Short mmCIF file of C-alpha atoms and ligand atoms in Angstrom, two decimals:
data_model
loop_
_atom_site.label_atom_id
_atom_site.label_comp_id
_atom_site.label_asym_id
_atom_site.label_seq_id
_atom_site.Cartn_x
_atom_site.Cartn_y
_atom_site.Cartn_z
CA MET A 1 20.42 -23.57 4.19
CA HIS A 2 19.41 -24.88 0.80
CA THR A 3 17.83 -22.24 -1.47
CA ARG A 4 15.03 -23.44 -3.74
CA ILE A 5 13.62 -21.66 -6.78
CA VAL A 6 9.87 -22.26 -7.06
CA GLY A 7 7.26 -21.17 -9.60
CA THR A 8 3.89 -19.57 -8.91
CA GLU A 9 2.71 -22.91 -7.49
CA GLY A 10 4.96 -22.09 -4.53
CA ILE A 11 3.14 -18.89 -3.53
CA ALA A 12 1.14 -20.47 -0.69
CA GLU A 13 4.32 -21.94 0.75
CA ALA A 14 6.06 -18.58 0.39
CA VAL A 15 3.24 -16.88 2.31
CA ALA A 16 3.66 -19.47 5.07
CA VAL A 17 7.39 -18.69 5.23
CA LEU A 18 6.64 -14.96 5.57
CA ARG A 19 4.06 -15.67 8.29
CA ALA A 20 6.63 -17.69 10.21
CA GLY A 21 9.08 -14.76 10.10
CA GLY A 22 11.22 -16.07 7.23
CA LEU A 23 12.56 -14.42 4.08
CA VAL A 24 11.25 -14.84 0.54
CA ALA A 25 12.74 -13.42 -2.65
CA PHE A 26 10.05 -12.51 -5.16
CA PRO A 27 9.59 -10.78 -8.51
CA THR A 28 8.22 -7.29 -8.94
CA GLU A 29 7.85 -5.28 -12.13
CA THR A 30 11.00 -3.30 -11.22
CA VAL A 31 13.53 -5.74 -9.73
CA TYR A 32 13.39 -8.80 -7.45
CA GLY A 33 12.81 -8.02 -3.77
CA LEU A 34 14.01 -9.76 -0.60
CA GLY A 35 10.86 -9.76 1.50
CA ALA A 36 9.81 -10.21 5.11
CA ASP A 37 6.77 -9.35 7.24
CA ALA A 38 7.27 -5.60 7.73
CA THR A 39 5.66 -5.67 11.18
CA ASN A 40 8.13 -8.31 12.41
CA ALA A 41 11.36 -6.62 13.57
CA THR A 42 13.27 -9.89 13.95
CA ALA A 43 12.39 -10.99 10.42
CA CYS A 44 13.38 -7.61 9.00
CA ALA A 45 16.67 -7.62 10.92
CA GLU A 46 17.45 -10.80 8.99
CA ILE A 47 17.02 -8.89 5.69
CA PHE A 48 19.80 -6.49 6.72
CA ARG A 49 22.03 -9.39 7.79
CA VAL A 50 21.47 -11.50 4.67
CA LYS A 51 22.13 -8.57 2.30
CA GLY A 52 24.98 -7.09 4.30
CA ARG A 53 22.95 -3.88 4.27
CA PRO A 54 23.98 -0.92 6.45
CA ALA A 55 21.49 -0.37 9.30
CA ASP A 56 21.00 3.28 8.31
CA ASN A 57 19.37 2.41 4.97
CA PRO A 58 15.59 1.99 5.44
CA LEU A 59 13.43 -0.58 3.62
CA ILE A 60 10.50 -0.02 1.23
CA LEU A 61 7.11 -1.39 2.34
CA HIS A 62 5.03 -3.19 -0.27
CA VAL A 63 1.25 -2.93 0.06
CA SER A 64 -1.89 -3.68 -1.96
CA GLY A 65 -3.10 -0.12 -2.39
CA ALA A 66 -3.96 3.29 -0.96
CA ALA A 67 -6.03 1.92 1.96
CA ASP A 68 -2.94 0.10 3.26
CA LEU A 69 -0.91 3.29 2.90
CA MET A 70 -3.39 5.17 5.08
CA ALA A 71 -3.00 2.51 7.78
CA LEU A 72 0.75 3.22 7.99
CA THR A 73 0.72 6.97 8.14
CA GLU A 74 -0.16 9.62 10.66
CA GLY A 75 -3.08 11.97 9.98
CA PRO A 76 -4.40 12.71 6.51
CA LEU A 77 -2.23 11.80 3.53
CA PRO A 78 -0.47 14.72 1.83
CA GLY A 79 -2.33 15.74 -1.33
CA THR A 80 0.75 14.97 -3.39
CA ALA A 81 0.82 11.37 -2.13
CA VAL A 82 -2.88 10.98 -2.95
CA ALA A 83 -2.38 12.35 -6.47
CA LEU A 84 0.72 10.25 -7.17
CA THR A 85 -0.72 6.99 -5.88
CA GLN A 86 -3.98 7.53 -7.77
CA ARG A 87 -2.06 8.07 -10.97
CA PHE A 88 0.74 5.49 -10.67
CA TRP A 89 -0.40 2.66 -8.36
CA PRO A 90 -0.07 -0.19 -8.73
CA GLY A 91 3.30 0.54 -10.29
CA PRO A 92 6.95 1.51 -9.87
CA LEU A 93 6.36 4.54 -7.63
CA THR A 94 7.34 4.77 -3.94
CA VAL A 95 6.01 7.57 -1.73
CA VAL A 96 7.63 8.66 1.52
CA VAL A 97 5.09 9.73 4.16
CA ARG A 98 5.02 10.20 7.97
CA SER A 99 5.03 6.93 9.91
CA ASN A 100 2.41 6.25 12.59
CA GLY A 101 4.81 3.89 14.33
CA ARG A 102 3.12 0.64 13.26
CA ILE A 103 6.29 -0.36 11.42
CA PRO A 104 9.27 -1.13 13.71
CA ALA A 105 11.95 1.59 13.88
CA LEU A 106 14.62 -0.82 12.61
CA VAL A 107 12.75 -1.17 9.28
CA ARG A 108 12.63 2.63 8.96
CA ALA A 109 16.28 2.96 10.02
CA GLY A 110 15.05 5.13 12.87
CA LEU A 111 13.34 7.71 10.61
CA ASP A 112 9.85 9.00 11.44
CA THR A 113 8.80 8.32 7.85
CA VAL A 114 7.99 5.24 5.77
CA ALA A 115 8.56 4.53 2.07
CA VAL A 116 5.63 2.64 0.55
CA ARG A 117 4.69 1.23 -2.83
CA ALA A 118 2.05 -1.01 -4.41
CA PRO A 119 3.85 -3.23 -6.93
CA ASN A 120 2.23 -4.15 -10.23
CA HIS A 121 3.20 -7.82 -10.37
CA PRO A 122 0.81 -10.70 -9.73
CA VAL A 123 3.30 -12.67 -7.58
CA ALA A 124 4.15 -9.69 -5.37
CA GLN A 125 0.46 -8.86 -5.05
CA ALA A 126 -0.42 -12.44 -4.11
CA LEU A 127 2.24 -12.49 -1.37
CA ILE A 128 1.01 -9.20 0.14
CA ARG A 129 -2.61 -10.34 -0.04
CA GLY A 130 -1.74 -13.70 1.49
CA LEU A 131 0.26 -12.22 4.38
CA ARG A 132 -2.35 -9.49 5.00
CA ARG A 133 0.45 -7.23 6.20
CA PRO A 134 2.95 -4.97 4.41
CA VAL A 135 5.99 -6.77 3.00
CA ALA A 136 9.31 -5.00 3.63
CA ALA A 137 11.64 -5.63 0.70
CA PRO A 138 14.84 -4.09 -0.58
CA SER A 139 16.25 -5.31 -3.86
CA ALA A 140 17.36 -8.95 -3.48
CA ASN A 141 21.07 -8.42 -4.21
CA ARG A 142 24.05 -8.47 -1.88
CA SER A 143 24.54 -4.89 -0.75
CA GLY A 144 26.51 -2.87 -3.32
CA ARG A 145 25.86 -5.24 -6.25
CA PRO A 146 23.65 -4.69 -9.32
CA SER A 147 19.98 -5.30 -8.56
CA PRO A 148 18.55 -8.67 -9.66
CA THR A 149 16.07 -8.76 -12.53
CA ARG A 150 15.92 -12.59 -12.74
CA ALA A 151 15.58 -15.39 -10.17
CA ALA A 152 19.02 -16.67 -11.20
CA ASP A 153 20.58 -13.30 -10.24
CA VAL A 154 19.12 -13.63 -6.76
CA LEU A 155 20.53 -17.14 -6.49
CA ASP A 156 23.98 -15.90 -7.58
CA ASP A 157 24.03 -13.34 -4.77
CA LEU A 158 22.12 -15.02 -1.96
CA ALA A 159 22.27 -18.82 -2.40
CA GLY A 160 22.30 -20.49 1.01
CA ARG A 161 21.06 -17.36 2.76
CA LEU A 162 17.31 -17.78 2.28
CA ALA A 163 14.92 -20.69 1.74
CA ILE A 164 12.77 -19.66 -1.22
CA ILE A 165 12.99 -17.62 -4.40
CA VAL A 166 9.74 -17.31 -6.33
CA ASP A 167 10.53 -17.16 -10.05
CA GLY A 168 8.26 -14.84 -12.01
CA GLY A 169 10.42 -14.38 -15.09
CA MET A 170 12.47 -11.32 -15.96
CA SER A 171 11.34 -8.04 -14.39
CA ALA A 172 9.56 -5.90 -17.00
CA ALA A 173 10.91 -2.47 -16.00
CA GLY A 174 14.35 -3.63 -14.83
CA LEU A 175 15.09 -0.50 -12.77
CA GLU A 176 13.89 0.31 -9.26
CA SER A 177 10.86 2.41 -8.42
CA SER A 178 10.99 6.21 -8.45
CA VAL A 179 11.03 7.41 -4.82
CA VAL A 180 9.19 10.67 -4.02
CA ASP A 181 9.35 12.34 -0.60
CA CYS A 182 5.85 13.71 0.05
CA THR A 183 6.55 14.95 3.60
CA THR A 184 7.81 18.38 2.54
CA PRO A 185 5.67 21.24 1.11
CA GLN A 186 7.59 20.85 -2.14
CA PRO A 187 7.87 17.11 -2.88
CA VAL A 188 11.30 15.82 -3.86
CA LEU A 189 12.34 13.00 -6.20
CA LEU A 190 14.81 11.18 -3.92
CA ARG A 191 15.65 8.42 -6.39
CA PRO A 192 14.98 8.58 -10.14
CA GLY A 193 13.47 5.29 -11.26
CA ALA A 194 11.22 3.46 -13.66
CA ILE A 195 8.79 6.38 -13.94
CA GLY A 196 10.55 9.32 -15.58
CA TYR A 197 10.83 12.73 -13.97
CA GLU A 198 8.79 14.33 -16.79
CA ARG A 199 5.89 11.94 -16.24
CA LEU A 200 5.90 12.57 -12.49
CA ARG A 201 5.87 16.31 -13.14
CA GLU A 202 2.67 15.95 -15.14
CA THR A 203 1.00 15.00 -11.85
CA ILE A 204 3.18 17.12 -9.48
CA PRO A 205 4.42 20.15 -11.45
CA THR A 206 6.40 21.43 -8.43
CA LEU A 207 8.37 18.19 -7.99
CA ALA A 208 12.01 18.97 -7.21
CA MET A 209 15.02 16.76 -7.93
CA SER A 210 17.25 15.75 -5.02
CA GLY A 211 20.99 16.38 -5.11
CA SER A 212 21.77 12.74 -5.79
CA GLY A 213 19.40 12.75 -8.76
CA THR A 214 21.42 15.35 -10.58
CA LEU A 215 24.34 14.40 -12.76
CA ALA A 216 27.07 16.72 -11.63
CA ARG A 217 30.47 15.47 -12.60
CA SER A 218 31.88 13.86 -9.48
CA PRO A 219 35.36 12.53 -10.19
CA GLY A 220 35.70 10.87 -6.79
CA MET A 221 32.62 8.67 -6.93
CA LYS A 222 34.01 6.66 -4.06
CA TYR A 223 30.64 5.34 -3.00
CA ARG A 224 30.10 2.27 -5.18
CA HIS A 225 26.62 0.88 -5.43
CA TYR A 226 24.78 -1.18 -8.06
CA ALA A 227 28.29 -2.23 -9.10
CA PRO A 228 29.71 -5.43 -10.59
CA GLU A 229 33.19 -6.77 -9.67
CA ALA A 230 35.04 -5.27 -12.64
CA PRO A 231 35.47 -1.48 -12.58
CA VAL A 232 32.85 0.34 -14.63
CA VAL A 233 34.02 3.07 -17.00
CA TRP A 234 31.15 5.27 -18.08
CA ILE A 235 31.55 7.02 -21.44
CA ARG A 236 28.95 9.76 -21.19
CA SER A 237 28.62 10.53 -24.87
CA HIS A 238 26.83 9.29 -27.95
CA ASP A 239 29.31 10.96 -30.28
CA GLU A 240 30.70 8.17 -32.45
CA ARG A 241 34.19 9.62 -32.86
CA PHE A 242 34.52 10.39 -29.18
CA VAL A 243 33.40 6.90 -28.19
CA ARG A 244 35.86 5.35 -30.67
CA HIS A 245 38.76 7.28 -29.17
CA ALA A 246 37.74 6.57 -25.60
CA LEU A 247 37.41 2.87 -26.37
CA ALA A 248 40.72 2.67 -28.21
CA ALA A 249 42.42 4.11 -25.13
CA ARG A 250 41.16 1.16 -23.07
CA GLY A 251 42.60 -1.70 -25.10
CA PRO A 252 40.75 -4.91 -26.00
CA ASP A 253 40.27 -6.45 -22.54
CA VAL A 254 36.92 -4.77 -21.97
CA VAL A 255 33.26 -5.68 -22.28
CA LEU A 256 31.27 -2.93 -23.99
CA ILE A 257 27.68 -2.26 -22.92
CA ALA A 258 25.89 0.15 -25.24
CA PRO A 259 22.54 0.97 -26.83
CA ASP A 260 22.11 0.31 -30.55
CA GLY A 261 24.37 2.64 -32.52
CA PRO A 262 27.52 2.94 -34.60
CA TRP A 263 29.76 2.19 -31.59
CA ALA A 264 28.58 -1.42 -31.76
CA GLU A 265 31.46 -1.87 -34.23
CA ALA A 266 33.62 0.74 -32.56
CA GLY A 267 36.82 -1.17 -32.11
CA GLU A 268 38.26 -4.32 -30.68
CA VAL A 269 36.61 -5.51 -27.47
CA LYS A 270 36.10 -8.83 -25.70
CA ARG A 271 32.37 -8.76 -26.06
CA ILE A 272 29.53 -6.33 -26.77
CA ILE A 273 26.28 -6.47 -24.81
CA GLY A 274 23.51 -4.45 -26.43
CA LEU A 275 20.99 -2.34 -24.54
CA GLY A 276 18.58 -2.18 -27.49
CA GLY A 277 17.01 0.72 -29.29
CA THR A 278 14.64 2.28 -26.72
CA LEU A 279 14.94 3.67 -23.19
CA GLU A 280 12.53 1.00 -21.94
CA GLU A 281 14.61 -1.77 -23.49
CA ALA A 282 17.78 -0.31 -21.98
CA GLY A 283 16.13 -0.12 -18.55
CA ARG A 284 15.03 -3.73 -18.76
CA ARG A 285 18.48 -5.01 -19.78
CA PHE A 286 20.78 -2.74 -17.78
CA TYR A 287 21.43 -4.69 -14.56
CA ALA A 288 21.50 -8.05 -16.34
CA ALA A 289 24.08 -6.60 -18.75
CA LEU A 290 26.36 -5.59 -15.86
CA ARG A 291 26.11 -9.09 -14.41
CA GLU A 292 26.76 -10.77 -17.80
CA ALA A 293 29.74 -8.52 -18.41
CA ASP A 294 31.29 -9.57 -15.10
CA ARG A 295 31.27 -13.23 -16.18
CA GLU A 296 33.93 -12.40 -18.81
CA HIS A 297 36.26 -11.13 -16.06
CA PRO A 298 37.34 -8.13 -18.14
CA ALA A 299 39.83 -5.47 -17.02
CA ALA A 300 36.92 -3.04 -17.24
CA ILE A 301 33.28 -2.81 -18.20
CA VAL A 302 32.77 0.17 -20.50
CA VAL A 303 29.25 1.57 -20.67
CA VAL A 304 28.21 4.03 -23.37
CA TRP A 305 25.23 6.03 -22.14
CA ASP A 306 24.15 9.64 -22.50
CA ALA A 307 20.39 9.88 -22.01
CA THR A 308 18.50 11.60 -19.19
CA GLY A 309 14.91 11.56 -20.47
CA GLY A 310 12.40 9.00 -19.16
CA MET A 311 14.21 5.97 -17.76
CA GLY A 312 17.46 7.46 -19.05
CA LEU A 313 17.81 9.52 -15.90
CA ALA A 314 17.57 6.44 -13.68
CA ILE A 315 20.24 4.66 -15.74
CA SER A 316 22.51 7.71 -15.56
CA ASN A 317 21.92 7.91 -11.79
CA ARG A 318 22.86 4.22 -11.31
CA LEU A 319 25.95 4.72 -13.48
CA THR A 320 27.00 7.66 -11.32
CA LYS A 321 26.99 5.28 -8.37
CA ALA A 322 28.38 2.19 -10.09
CA SER A 323 31.24 3.84 -12.01
CA ALA A 324 34.87 3.97 -11.01
CA GLU A 325 35.45 6.52 -13.75
CA MET A 326 33.44 8.81 -16.02
CA VAL A 327 34.69 9.90 -19.43
CA VAL A 328 33.04 13.02 -20.87
CA PRO A 329 33.88 15.02 -23.99
O1 TXA B 401 11.61 -1.00 -7.11
C1 TXA B 401 11.93 -0.99 -5.92
O2 TXA B 401 11.73 0.00 -5.20
C2 TXA B 401 12.55 -2.26 -5.35
C3 TXA B 401 11.53 -3.37 -5.38
C4 TXA B 401 11.98 -4.61 -4.68
O3 TXA B 401 10.32 -2.91 -4.84
N1 TXA B 401 13.05 -2.03 -4.04
C5 TXA B 401 14.17 -1.29 -3.79
O4 TXA B 401 14.57 -1.25 -2.47
O5 TXA B 401 14.76 -0.72 -4.66
P1 TXA B 401 16.02 -0.75 -2.02
O6 TXA B 401 16.12 -1.08 -0.59
O7 TXA B 401 17.04 -1.30 -2.90
O8 TXA B 401 15.90 0.79 -2.12
C6 TXA B 401 15.10 1.49 -1.21
C7 TXA B 401 15.35 2.96 -1.35
C8 TXA B 401 16.67 3.33 -0.73
O9 TXA B 401 17.28 4.32 -1.52
C9 TXA B 401 16.24 3.87 0.63
O10 TXA B 401 17.17 4.75 1.16
C10 TXA B 401 14.93 4.55 0.28
O11 TXA B 401 14.34 3.68 -0.65
N2 TXA B 401 14.05 4.70 1.46
C11 TXA B 401 13.43 3.74 2.17
N3 TXA B 401 12.75 4.26 3.20
C12 TXA B 401 12.91 5.60 3.13
C13 TXA B 401 12.45 6.71 3.92
N4 TXA B 401 11.66 6.55 4.98
N5 TXA B 401 12.83 7.94 3.55
C14 TXA B 401 13.61 8.13 2.46
N6 TXA B 401 14.08 7.12 1.68
C15 TXA B 401 13.74 5.88 2.02
MG1 MG B 402 18.77 -1.77 -3.85
#
């Protein structure tokens, strides 16, 4: 199959592909998604196949707004879901609620819940509106790889495996949505994402953090996810002297990914890829930086990162999953 990248002029064609049970990669404000008609089990099975995604990992449903959410859930919406969607939709927030069974079990990986979000991107919104059904879409990367924030990233991972990629430029947030489970009396942040924990707590003061959201030191870290080819070494410190020493121990065959700071000149490396001076900038550039670093085929990709506020927590969470090794003072 030949994969074409089209601009916004291709939206009508993309809707037709979705209607016919095909796959379309499309931009959202977080990362690019690999979409299919969420009510079509055969089409959604193809998402799992194309990505190489394990069948026990459910998909997020993309809708236009709260009315669509109500049509997917059983009984009244939990108050927490109402409050969160009122505050953050359209935007990078996913709520998990009870499923009423309208979405095939395969899409939910057999769970009796659904994860739903209303994206804040004109292309994603046009596709959902055009299909008039929810669009199931995981990130449009091969399973285990960094998420795509540009159409070219999708092409790198999935060329020949789908017909159309709609190019909407680089994703503004660059990190996936924050996922909140609203089915329990105390809601839980299942995946830290583009909306920081502190901001979510302003709306849901009781919001708990799931085990995987915490940053316990886990030396094994066998489960690689969001990961490039080269092993990622995470230096969890912004102490200049510590970073210098840790870098020197690695030798020069590394690509360094780091936010603005003194370590930008911290020794001999193959290449430095900057993450900028703000958390938002770092979020936007993070996945693209991992992909760029891989192109140099270094012995290792060394990432300097030690922030957990705002988007910093999401970056730290992805590093926990992407790293082969963590270096802490
Ligand atoms: O920003 C995003 O959320 C992007 C864009 C494309 O919208 N999508 C995305 O999808 O990140 P994916 O498949 O890469 O991640 C979906 C996450 C997974 O961690 C999955 O386990 C979780 O959502 N999830 C989906 N359905 C769930 C459910 N019913 N209960 C709990 N977690 C669920
Ligand atoms: Mg993903």
